[in-house]
Coordinates of N, CA and C in Angstrom, one line a residue:
M48 N 139.7 52.9 122.2 CA 139.0 54.2 122.1 C 137.5 54.0 122.1
D49 N 137.0 52.9 121.6 CA 135.6 52.6 121.6 C 135.0 52.6 123.0
K50 N 135.8 51.9 123.9 CA 135.4 51.8 125.3 C 135.4 53.2 125.9
L51 N 136.3 54.1 125.6 CA 136.3 55.4 126.1 C 135.1 56.2 125.7
L52 N 134.7 56.0 124.4 CA 133.5 56.7 123.9 C 132.2 56.2 124.6
E53 N 132.2 54.9 124.9 CA 131.1 54.3 125.6 C 131.0 54.9 127.0
E54 N 132.1 55.1 127.7 CA 132.1 55.6 129.0 C 131.7 57.1 129.0
I55 N 132.2 57.8 128.0 CA 131.8 59.2 127.8 C 130.3 59.3 127.6
D56 N 129.7 58.5 126.8 CA 128.3 58.5 126.5 C 127.5 58.2 127.8
S57 N 128.0 57.2 128.6 CA 127.3 56.8 129.9 C 127.3 58.0 130.9
L58 N 128.5 58.6 131.0 CA 128.6 59.7 131.9 C 127.7 60.9 131.5
H59 N 127.7 61.1 130.2 CA 126.8 62.2 129.6 C 125.4 61.9 130.0
K60 N 124.9 60.7 129.8 CA 123.5 60.4 130.1 C 123.2 60.5 131.6
S61 N 124.2 60.1 132.4 CA 124.0 60.2 133.9 C 123.8 61.7 134.3
L62 N 124.4 62.6 133.6 CA 124.3 64.0 133.9 C 123.0 64.6 133.4
E63 N 122.4 64.0 132.4 CA 121.1 64.5 131.9 C 120.0 64.3 133.0
T64 N 120.2 63.3 133.8 CA 119.1 62.9 134.7 C 119.6 62.8 136.2
H65 N 120.6 63.6 136.5 CA 121.2 63.5 137.8 C 120.2 63.8 138.9
R66 N 120.3 63.1 140.0 CA 119.3 63.3 141.1 C 119.3 64.7 141.7
V67 N 120.3 65.5 141.5 CA 120.4 66.8 142.1 C 119.3 67.7 141.6
Y68 N 118.9 67.5 140.3 CA 117.8 68.4 139.7 C 116.5 68.2 140.5
Q69 N 116.2 67.0 140.9 CA 115.0 66.7 141.7 C 114.9 67.4 143.0
E70 N 116.1 67.6 143.6 CA 116.2 68.2 144.9 C 116.2 69.7 144.9
I71 N 116.2 70.3 143.8 CA 116.1 71.8 143.7 C 114.6 72.1 143.7
N72 N 114.0 72.1 144.9 CA 112.5 72.2 145.1 C 112.1 73.5 145.8
D73 N 113.1 74.3 146.2 CA 112.7 75.6 146.8 C 113.9 76.6 146.6
L74 N 113.8 77.8 147.0 CA 114.8 78.8 146.7 C 116.1 78.5 147.5
D75 N 116.0 78.0 148.7 CA 117.2 77.6 149.5 C 118.0 76.6 148.8
A76 N 117.3 75.6 148.2 CA 118.1 74.6 147.5 C 118.7 75.1 146.2
L77 N 117.9 76.0 145.5 CA 118.4 76.7 144.3 C 119.7 77.5 144.6
R78 N 119.7 78.2 145.8 CA 120.8 79.0 146.1 C 122.1 78.1 146.3
I79 N 121.9 77.0 147.0 CA 123.0 76.1 147.2 C 123.6 75.6 145.8
F80 N 122.7 75.2 145.0 CA 123.1 74.7 143.6 C 123.9 75.8 142.9
M81 N 123.3 77.0 142.9 CA 124.0 78.1 142.2 C 125.3 78.5 142.7
S82 N 125.5 78.3 144.1 CA 126.8 78.7 144.7 C 127.9 77.7 144.3
F83 N 127.5 76.5 143.9 CA 128.5 75.6 143.3 C 128.6 75.8 141.8
H84 N 127.5 75.9 141.1 CA 127.5 76.0 139.7 C 128.2 77.2 139.1
V85 N 128.2 78.3 139.9 CA 128.8 79.5 139.4 C 130.3 79.4 139.0
F86 N 131.0 78.4 139.7 CA 132.4 78.2 139.4 C 132.6 77.5 138.1
A87 N 131.6 76.7 137.7 CA 131.7 76.0 136.4 C 131.4 77.1 135.3
V88 N 130.5 78.0 135.6 CA 130.2 79.1 134.7 C 131.4 79.9 134.5
W89 N 132.2 80.2 135.5 CA 133.4 81.0 135.4 C 134.5 80.3 134.7
D90 N 134.8 79.0 135.0 CA 136.0 78.4 134.4 C 135.7 78.0 133.0
F91 N 134.4 77.9 132.6 CA 134.1 77.7 131.2 C 134.8 78.8 130.3
M92 N 134.7 80.1 130.8 CA 135.3 81.2 130.1 C 136.8 81.0 130.0
S93 N 137.5 80.4 131.0 CA 138.9 80.2 130.9 C 139.3 79.2 129.8
L94 N 138.5 78.2 129.7 CA 138.7 77.2 128.6 C 138.5 77.9 127.3
L95 N 137.5 78.7 127.1 CA 137.2 79.3 125.9 C 138.3 80.3 125.5
K96 N 138.7 81.2 126.5 CA 139.7 82.2 126.2 C 141.1 81.5 125.9
S97 N 141.3 80.4 126.5 CA 142.5 79.6 126.2 C 142.6 79.2 124.7
L98 N 141.4 78.7 124.3 CA 141.3 78.3 122.9 C 141.5 79.6 122.0
Q99 N 140.9 80.7 122.3 CA 141.0 81.9 121.5 C 142.4 82.3 121.5
R100 N 143.1 82.3 122.6 CA 144.5 82.7 122.7 C 145.4 81.9 121.8
E101 N 145.2 80.6 121.8 CA 146.0 79.6 121.0 C 145.7 79.6 119.5
I102 N 144.4 79.7 119.2 CA 144.0 79.5 117.8 C 143.9 80.8 117.0
T103 N 143.5 81.9 117.7 CA 143.5 83.2 117.0 C 144.7 84.0 117.4
C104 N 144.9 85.1 116.9 CA 146.1 85.9 117.3 C 145.6 87.1 118.2
V105 N 146.0 87.0 119.5 CA 145.6 88.1 120.4 C 146.9 88.8 120.9
E106 N 148.0 88.5 120.3 CA 149.3 89.2 120.6 C 149.6 90.3 119.7
L107 N 150.5 91.2 120.1 CA 151.0 92.3 119.3 C 152.5 92.2 119.1
P108 N 153.0 92.5 118.0 CA 152.3 92.8 116.7 C 151.5 91.6 116.3
W109 N 150.4 91.8 115.6 CA 149.5 90.8 115.1 C 150.1 90.0 113.9
R110 N 149.9 88.7 113.9 CA 150.3 87.9 112.7 C 149.1 86.9 112.4
P111 N 149.0 86.5 111.2 CA 147.9 85.5 110.8 C 148.0 84.2 111.7
S112 N 146.9 83.7 112.0 CA 146.9 82.4 112.7 C 147.3 81.3 111.8
P113 N 148.1 80.3 112.4 CA 148.5 79.1 111.6 C 147.3 78.2 111.4
Y114 N 146.2 78.4 112.1 CA 145.1 77.5 111.9 C 144.2 77.9 110.7
S115 N 143.3 77.1 110.3 CA 142.4 77.4 109.2 C 141.5 78.6 109.6
K116 N 141.2 79.4 108.6 CA 140.3 80.6 108.8 C 139.0 80.2 109.4
E117 N 138.5 79.0 109.0 CA 137.2 78.5 109.5 C 137.3 78.3 111.0
I118 N 138.3 77.7 111.5 CA 138.4 77.4 112.9 C 138.6 78.7 113.7
V119 N 139.4 79.6 113.1 CA 139.5 81.0 113.8 C 138.2 81.6 113.9
R120 N 137.4 81.6 112.8 CA 136.1 82.2 112.8 C 135.2 81.6 113.9
M121 N 135.2 80.2 113.9 CA 134.4 79.5 114.9 C 134.6 79.9 116.3
I122 N 135.9 80.0 116.7 CA 136.2 80.3 118.0 C 135.8 81.8 118.3
N123 N 136.0 82.7 117.4 CA 135.6 84.1 117.6 C 134.1 84.2 117.7
E124 N 133.4 83.4 117.0 CA 131.9 83.4 117.0 C 131.4 82.9 118.4
I125 N 132.1 81.9 119.0 CA 131.7 81.4 120.3 C 132.0 82.4 121.3
V126 N 133.2 83.1 121.2 CA 133.5 84.1 122.2 C 132.5 85.3 122.1
L127 N 132.1 85.7 120.9 CA 131.1 86.7 120.8 C 129.8 86.4 121.5
G128 N 129.4 85.1 121.3 CA 128.1 84.7 121.9 C 128.2 84.6 123.4
E129 N 129.4 84.2 124.0 CA 129.5 84.0 125.4 C 129.9 85.3 126.1
E130 N 130.7 86.2 125.5 CA 131.2 87.3 126.1 C 130.4 88.6 125.8
S131 N 129.6 88.6 124.8 CA 128.9 89.8 124.4 C 127.5 89.4 124.0
D132 N 126.8 88.6 124.7 CA 125.4 88.2 124.4 C 124.5 89.4 124.9
V133 N 123.2 89.1 124.9 CA 122.2 90.1 125.4 C 121.5 89.5 126.6
D134 N 121.1 90.4 127.5 CA 120.3 90.0 128.7 C 118.8 90.1 128.4
L135 N 118.0 89.9 129.4 CA 116.5 90.0 129.2 C 116.0 91.3 128.7
Q136 N 116.8 92.4 128.9 CA 116.4 93.7 128.4 C 117.0 94.0 127.0
G137 N 117.7 93.0 126.5 CA 118.3 93.2 125.2 C 119.6 94.0 125.2
K138 N 120.2 94.2 126.4 CA 121.5 94.9 126.6 C 122.6 93.9 126.6
A139 N 123.8 94.4 126.0 CA 124.9 93.5 126.0 C 125.4 93.0 127.3
C140 N 125.7 91.8 127.4 CA 126.0 91.2 128.7 C 126.7 89.8 128.5
D141 N 127.9 89.6 129.2 CA 128.5 88.3 129.1 C 127.7 87.3 130.0
H142 N 127.9 86.1 129.8 CA 127.1 85.0 130.4 C 127.5 84.9 131.9
F143 N 128.7 85.2 132.3 CA 129.1 85.1 133.7 C 128.4 86.2 134.5
T144 N 128.4 87.4 134.0 CA 127.7 88.5 134.6 C 126.2 88.2 134.7
L145 N 125.7 87.6 133.6 CA 124.2 87.3 133.6 C 123.9 86.3 134.7
Y146 N 124.8 85.3 135.0 CA 124.6 84.3 136.0 C 124.7 85.0 137.4
L147 N 125.6 85.9 137.6 CA 125.7 86.6 138.9 C 124.4 87.4 139.1
E148 N 123.9 88.0 138.1 CA 122.6 88.7 138.3 C 121.5 87.7 138.6
A149 N 121.5 86.5 138.0 CA 120.5 85.5 138.4 C 120.6 85.1 139.8
M150 N 121.9 85.0 140.3 CA 122.1 84.6 141.7 C 121.5 85.7 142.6
R151 N 121.8 86.9 142.3 CA 121.3 88.0 143.2 C 119.8 88.1 143.2
E152 N 119.2 87.8 142.0 CA 117.8 87.8 141.9 C 117.1 86.9 142.9
V153 N 117.7 85.7 143.2 CA 117.1 84.8 144.1 C 117.7 84.8 145.5
G154 N 118.5 85.9 145.8 CA 119.0 86.0 147.1 C 120.2 85.1 147.4
C155 N 120.9 84.7 146.3 CA 122.1 83.8 146.5 C 123.3 84.7 146.7
S156 N 124.1 84.5 147.7 CA 125.3 85.3 147.9 C 126.3 85.0 146.8
T157 N 127.0 86.1 146.4 CA 128.1 85.9 145.4 C 129.4 86.1 146.1
E158 N 129.4 86.2 147.5 CA 130.6 86.5 148.2 C 131.8 85.6 147.9
Q159 N 131.5 84.2 147.8 CA 132.5 83.3 147.7 C 133.2 83.4 146.3
I160 N 132.4 83.5 145.2 CA 133.0 83.7 143.9 C 133.7 85.0 143.8
D161 N 133.1 86.1 144.4 CA 133.7 87.4 144.4 C 135.1 87.4 145.0
S162 N 135.2 86.7 146.2 CA 136.5 86.5 146.9 C 137.5 85.8 146.0
F163 N 137.0 84.7 145.4 CA 137.9 83.9 144.6 C 138.5 84.7 143.5
L164 N 137.7 85.6 142.9 CA 138.2 86.3 141.7 C 139.2 87.4 142.1
I165 N 139.4 87.6 143.4 CA 140.4 88.6 143.8 C 141.8 88.0 143.7
D166 N 142.0 86.7 144.2 CA 143.3 86.1 144.2 C 143.3 84.7 143.7
F167 N 142.2 84.2 143.3 CA 142.1 82.8 142.7 C 142.6 81.8 143.7
D168 N 142.3 82.0 144.9 CA 142.7 81.0 146.0 C 141.6 79.9 146.1
L169 N 142.0 78.7 145.8 CA 141.1 77.6 145.8 C 140.9 77.0 147.1
S170 N 141.8 77.3 148.1 CA 141.8 76.5 149.3 C 140.5 76.6 150.1
P171 N 139.7 77.7 150.1 CA 138.5 77.8 150.9 C 137.3 77.0 150.3
L172 N 137.5 76.6 149.1 CA 136.3 76.0 148.3 C 136.1 74.5 148.7
A173 N 134.9 74.1 148.5 CA 134.6 72.7 148.7 C 135.4 71.8 147.8
D174 N 135.7 70.6 148.2 CA 136.6 69.8 147.4 C 136.1 69.5 146.0
E175 N 134.8 69.4 145.9 CA 134.2 69.1 144.5 C 134.4 70.3 143.6
I176 N 134.3 71.5 144.1 CA 134.5 72.7 143.3 C 136.0 72.8 143.0
K177 N 136.8 72.6 144.1 CA 138.3 72.8 143.9 C 138.8 71.8 142.8
N178 N 138.4 70.6 142.9 CA 138.9 69.6 141.9 C 138.4 69.9 140.5
F179 N 137.2 70.4 140.4 CA 136.6 70.7 139.1 C 137.4 71.9 138.5
V180 N 137.5 73.0 139.2 CA 138.2 74.2 138.7 C 139.7 73.9 138.5
S181 N 140.3 73.2 139.4 CA 141.8 72.9 139.2 C 142.0 72.2 137.9
F182 N 141.2 71.2 137.6 CA 141.4 70.5 136.3 C 141.3 71.4 135.1
N183 N 140.2 72.2 135.1 CA 140.0 73.0 133.9 C 141.0 74.1 133.8
L184 N 141.4 74.7 134.9 CA 142.4 75.7 134.9 C 143.7 75.2 134.5
G185 N 144.0 74.0 134.9 CA 145.3 73.3 134.5 C 145.4 73.2 133.0
L186 N 144.2 72.8 132.4 CA 144.2 72.7 131.0 C 144.3 74.0 130.3
A187 N 143.5 75.0 130.8 CA 143.5 76.3 130.1 C 144.8 77.1 130.2
L188 N 145.5 76.8 131.3 CA 146.7 77.6 131.5 C 148.0 77.0 130.9
G189 N 147.9 75.8 130.3 CA 149.1 75.4 129.7 C 149.1 74.0 129.1
D190 N 148.0 73.4 128.9 CA 148.0 72.0 128.3 C 147.9 72.2 126.8
E191 N 148.0 71.1 126.1 CA 147.9 71.1 124.6 C 146.5 71.5 124.2
T192 N 146.5 72.2 123.1 CA 145.2 72.8 122.6 C 144.1 71.8 122.3
H193 N 144.5 70.6 121.8 CA 143.5 69.6 121.5 C 142.8 69.1 122.8
K194 N 143.6 69.1 123.9 CA 143.0 68.6 125.2 C 142.1 69.7 125.7
V195 N 142.4 70.9 125.6 CA 141.5 72.0 126.0 C 140.2 71.9 125.2
A196 N 140.4 71.7 123.9 CA 139.2 71.6 123.0 C 138.3 70.4 123.4
A197 N 138.9 69.3 123.9 CA 138.2 68.2 124.3 C 137.4 68.4 125.5
A198 N 137.9 69.1 126.5 CA 137.2 69.5 127.7 C 136.1 70.4 127.3
F199 N 136.4 71.3 126.4 CA 135.4 72.3 126.0 C 134.2 71.7 125.3
F200 N 134.5 70.7 124.4 CA 133.4 70.0 123.7 C 132.7 69.0 124.6
Y201 N 133.4 68.0 125.1 CA 132.7 66.9 125.8 C 132.2 67.4 127.1
G202 N 132.9 68.2 127.8 CA 132.5 68.6 129.2 C 131.6 69.8 129.2
R203 N 131.5 70.5 128.1 CA 130.7 71.7 128.1 C 129.7 71.8 126.9
E204 N 130.2 72.1 125.7 CA 129.3 72.4 124.6 C 128.3 71.2 124.2
K205 N 128.9 70.0 124.2 CA 128.0 68.9 123.9 C 127.1 68.5 125.1
L206 N 127.6 68.7 126.3 CA 126.8 68.3 127.5 C 125.7 69.3 127.9
I207 N 126.0 70.6 127.8 CA 125.2 71.6 128.4 C 123.7 71.6 128.0
P208 N 123.4 71.5 126.7 CA 122.0 71.5 126.3 C 121.2 70.4 126.9
D209 N 121.8 69.2 126.9 CA 121.1 68.0 127.4 C 121.0 68.1 129.0
M210 N 122.1 68.5 129.6 CA 122.1 68.6 131.0 C 121.1 69.7 131.5
F211 N 121.1 70.9 130.8 CA 120.2 72.0 131.2 C 118.7 71.7 130.9
D212 N 118.5 70.8 129.9 CA 117.1 70.4 129.7 C 116.5 69.7 130.9
G213 N 117.3 68.8 131.5 CA 116.9 68.1 132.7 C 116.7 69.1 133.9
L214 N 117.6 70.0 134.1 CA 117.5 71.0 135.1 C 116.3 71.9 134.9
L215 N 116.1 72.3 133.7 CA 115.0 73.3 133.4 C 113.7 72.7 133.7
S216 N 113.5 71.4 133.3 CA 112.2 70.8 133.5 C 111.8 70.7 135.0
F217 N 112.8 70.5 135.9 CA 112.5 70.4 137.3 C 112.3 71.8 137.9
L218 N 113.0 72.8 137.4 CA 112.8 74.2 137.8 C 111.4 74.7 137.5
K219 N 110.9 74.3 136.3 CA 109.6 74.8 135.9 C 108.5 74.0 136.6
K220 N 108.7 72.8 137.0 CA 107.8 72.0 137.8 C 107.6 72.7 139.2
Q221 N 108.7 73.2 139.7 CA 108.6 73.8 141.1 C 108.1 75.2 141.0
S222 N 107.9 75.8 139.9 CA 107.4 77.1 139.7 C 108.2 78.2 140.5
L223 N 109.5 78.0 140.5 CA 110.4 78.9 141.3 C 110.5 80.2 140.5
H224 N 110.5 81.3 141.2 CA 110.6 82.6 140.5 C 112.0 83.0 140.3
C225 N 112.5 82.6 139.1 CA 114.0 82.9 138.8 C 114.1 83.2 137.3
P226 N 113.4 84.3 136.8 CA 113.4 84.5 135.4 C 114.8 84.7 134.8
K227 N 115.7 85.3 135.5 CA 117.1 85.5 134.9 C 117.8 84.2 134.7
L228 N 117.6 83.3 135.7 CA 118.2 81.9 135.6 C 117.6 81.1 134.5
I229 N 116.3 81.2 134.4 CA 115.6 80.5 133.3 C 116.1 81.0 132.0
Y230 N 116.2 82.3 131.8 CA 116.7 82.9 130.6 C 118.1 82.4 130.3
Y231 N 119.0 82.4 131.3 CA 120.3 82.0 131.2 C 120.4 80.5 130.6
I232 N 119.6 79.7 131.3 CA 119.5 78.2 130.9 C 119.0 78.1 129.5
E233 N 117.9 78.7 129.2 CA 117.3 78.6 127.8 C 118.2 79.2 126.8
R234 N 118.9 80.2 127.1 CA 119.8 80.8 126.1 C 121.0 79.8 125.8
H235 N 121.4 79.1 126.8 CA 122.5 78.1 126.6 C 122.0 76.9 125.8
I236 N 120.8 76.5 126.1 CA 120.2 75.4 125.3 C 120.1 75.8 123.9
E237 N 119.7 77.0 123.6 CA 119.6 77.5 122.2 C 120.9 77.6 121.5
L238 N 121.9 78.3 122.2 CA 123.2 78.5 121.5 C 124.0 77.3 121.4
D239 N 124.1 76.5 122.5 CA 125.0 75.4 122.5 C 124.4 74.2 121.7
G240 N 123.1 74.1 121.7 CA 122.4 73.0 121.0 C 122.5 73.3 119.5
D241 N 122.2 74.5 119.1 CA 122.1 74.8 117.7 C 123.4 75.3 117.0
E242 N 124.3 75.9 117.8 CA 125.5 76.5 117.1 C 126.8 76.0 117.8
H243 N 126.9 76.3 119.1 CA 128.3 76.2 119.7 C 128.8 74.8 119.7
S244 N 127.9 73.8 120.0 CA 128.4 72.4 120.0 C 128.9 71.9 118.7
I245 N 128.2 72.4 117.6 CA 128.7 72.0 116.3 C 130.1 72.6 116.0
L246 N 130.2 73.9 116.3 CA 131.5 74.6 116.1 C 132.6 74.0 117.0
A247 N 132.3 73.7 118.2 CA 133.3 73.1 119.1 C 133.8 71.7 118.6
K248 N 132.8 70.9 118.1 CA 133.2 69.6 117.5 C 134.1 69.8 116.3
K249 N 133.8 70.7 115.4 CA 134.7 71.0 114.3 C 136.1 71.4 114.7
C250 N 136.1 72.2 115.7 CA 137.4 72.7 116.3 C 138.2 71.5 116.8
L251 N 137.6 70.6 117.6 CA 138.3 69.5 118.1 C 138.8 68.6 117.0
D252 N 137.9 68.4 116.0 CA 138.3 67.5 114.8 C 139.5 68.0 114.1
E253 N 139.5 69.4 113.9 CA 140.7 69.9 113.2 C 141.9 69.8 114.0
L254 N 141.8 70.1 115.3 CA 143.0 70.0 116.1 C 143.6 68.6 116.3
C255 N 142.7 67.6 116.2 CA 143.2 66.2 116.3 C 143.6 65.7 114.9
A256 N 143.0 66.2 113.9 CA 143.3 65.8 112.5 C 143.5 64.3 112.3
G257 N 142.7 63.5 112.9 CA 142.7 62.1 112.7 C 143.8 61.4 113.4
D258 N 144.7 62.1 114.1 CA 145.8 61.5 114.8 C 145.2 60.6 116.0
E259 N 145.5 59.3 116.0 CA 144.9 58.4 117.0 C 145.4 58.7 118.4
E260 N 146.6 59.1 118.5 CA 147.2 59.4 119.9 C 146.4 60.7 120.4
K261 N 146.3 61.7 119.6 CA 145.6 62.9 120.0 C 144.1 62.6 120.3
L262 N 143.5 61.8 119.5 CA 142.1 61.4 119.7 C 141.9 60.7 121.1
A263 N 142.8 59.7 121.3 CA 142.8 59.0 122.6 C 142.9 60.0 123.8
Q264 N 143.9 60.9 123.7 CA 144.1 61.9 124.7 C 142.8 62.8 124.9
A265 N 142.2 63.1 123.8 CA 141.0 63.9 123.8 C 139.9 63.2 124.5
Y266 N 139.7 61.9 124.2 CA 138.7 61.1 124.9 C 138.9 61.0 126.4
E267 N 140.2 60.8 126.7 CA 140.5 60.7 128.2 C 140.1 62.0 128.9
V268 N 140.5 63.1 128.3 CA 140.1 64.4 128.9 C 138.6 64.6 128.9
G269 N 137.9 64.2 127.9 CA 136.5 64.3 127.9 C 135.9 63.5 129.0
K270 N 136.4 62.3 129.2 CA 135.8 61.4 130.2 C 136.1 62.1 131.6
K271 N 137.3 62.6 131.8 CA 137.7 63.2 133.1 C 136.8 64.4 133.4
S272 N 136.5 65.2 132.4 CA 135.7 66.4 132.5 C 134.3 66.0 133.0
L273 N 133.8 65.0 132.4 CA 132.4 64.5 132.8 C 132.4 63.9 134.2
E274 N 133.4 63.1 134.5 CA 133.5 62.6 135.9 C 133.6 63.6 136.9
L275 N 134.3 64.7 136.7 CA 134.4 65.8 137.6 C 133.1 66.6 137.7
R276 N 132.4 66.7 136.6 CA 131.0 67.3 136.7 C 130.1 66.5 137.5
V277 N 130.1 65.1 137.4 CA 129.3 64.3 138.2 C 129.6 64.5 139.7
K278 N 130.9 64.5 140.0 CA 131.3 64.7 141.4 C 130.9 66.1 141.9
L279 N 130.9 67.1 141.0 CA 130.4 68.5 141.4 C 129.0 68.4 141.8
W280 N 128.2 67.8 140.9 CA 126.7 67.6 141.2 C 126.5 66.8 142.4
D281 N 127.3 65.7 142.6 CA 127.2 64.9 143.8 C 127.5 65.7 145.1
G282 N 128.4 66.7 145.0 CA 128.7 67.6 146.1 C 127.5 68.4 146.4
V283 N 126.8 68.9 145.4 CA 125.6 69.7 145.6 C 124.6 68.9 146.3
L284 N 124.4 67.7 145.8 CA 123.4 66.7 146.3 C 123.6 66.4 147.7
K285 N 124.9 66.1 148.0 CA 125.3 65.8 149.4 C 124.9 66.9 150.4
K286 N 125.1 68.2 149.9 CA 124.8 69.3 150.8 C 123.3 69.5 150.9
L287 N 122.6 69.2 149.8 CA 121.1 69.3 149.9 C 120.4 68.2 150.7
T288 N 121.0 67.0 150.7 CA 120.4 65.9 151.4 C 121.1 65.3 152.6
N289 N 122.3 65.9 152.8 CA 123.2 65.4 153.9 C 123.5 63.9 153.8
E290 N 123.6 63.4 152.6 CA 124.0 62.0 152.4 C 125.5 61.9 152.3
D291 N 126.0 60.9 152.9 CA 127.5 60.7 152.9 C 128.0 59.9 151.7
S292 N 127.2 59.1 151.1 CA 127.6 58.4 149.9 C 126.6 58.4 148.9
L293 N 127.0 58.7 147.6 CA 126.1 58.9 146.5 C 126.4 58.0 145.4
A294 N 125.4 57.6 144.7 CA 125.6 56.8 143.5 C 125.2 57.6 142.3
L295 N 125.7 57.3 141.1 CA 125.2 58.0 139.9 C 123.8 57.7 139.7
S296 N 123.0 58.7 139.2 CA 121.6 58.5 139.0 C 121.4 58.2 137.5

């Protein structure tokens, strides 16, 4: 398990400084990046709602959750922040909708993600998007809860603040006019760095409860989540640079 944790740490660091951020140097490049990234924004919510469904009670008639009240509260707090945050004008807005608005602000088409949300057909998507979304949906739709929590923590809540720091620094250097995207990124750095990553780790710890088999499974899922994110970013980079083979940065 120590080896798995080392691999997770290495993948995490590679995503903090991935070459793709350096290539987002104009609005055309930003549009390509966002057309890939929006699928990760969307399936994040599927992971989160899967955890909410399994850990809290969303069925009728209602019954108390078998999990601790602390973990129930944690999941509901994350859902509140992601599904009912505020936009730049202080109006209630979920983060996915906020991202779509950021795409439209820079002239990025939402046609592909809009079409996908009609029938959830993965076939027209780039392989990197397809593999990323398929993995996370497979977890969200029926895998064990501790595995979903592992993808949510290692592949999202722990990763996003550090990864977005790298992206944000390059966006600001290029002086691209994308205030809604900047707000979206800064909001996630704030929420995930200060609150959500801590809550997600506590959730994963409670679900694994020190069980070595569950911990090993969680680490494997965490590693796979990060590997697929690297491949997703590699796919963006390939499209931006027309390179056929890419190495981790």
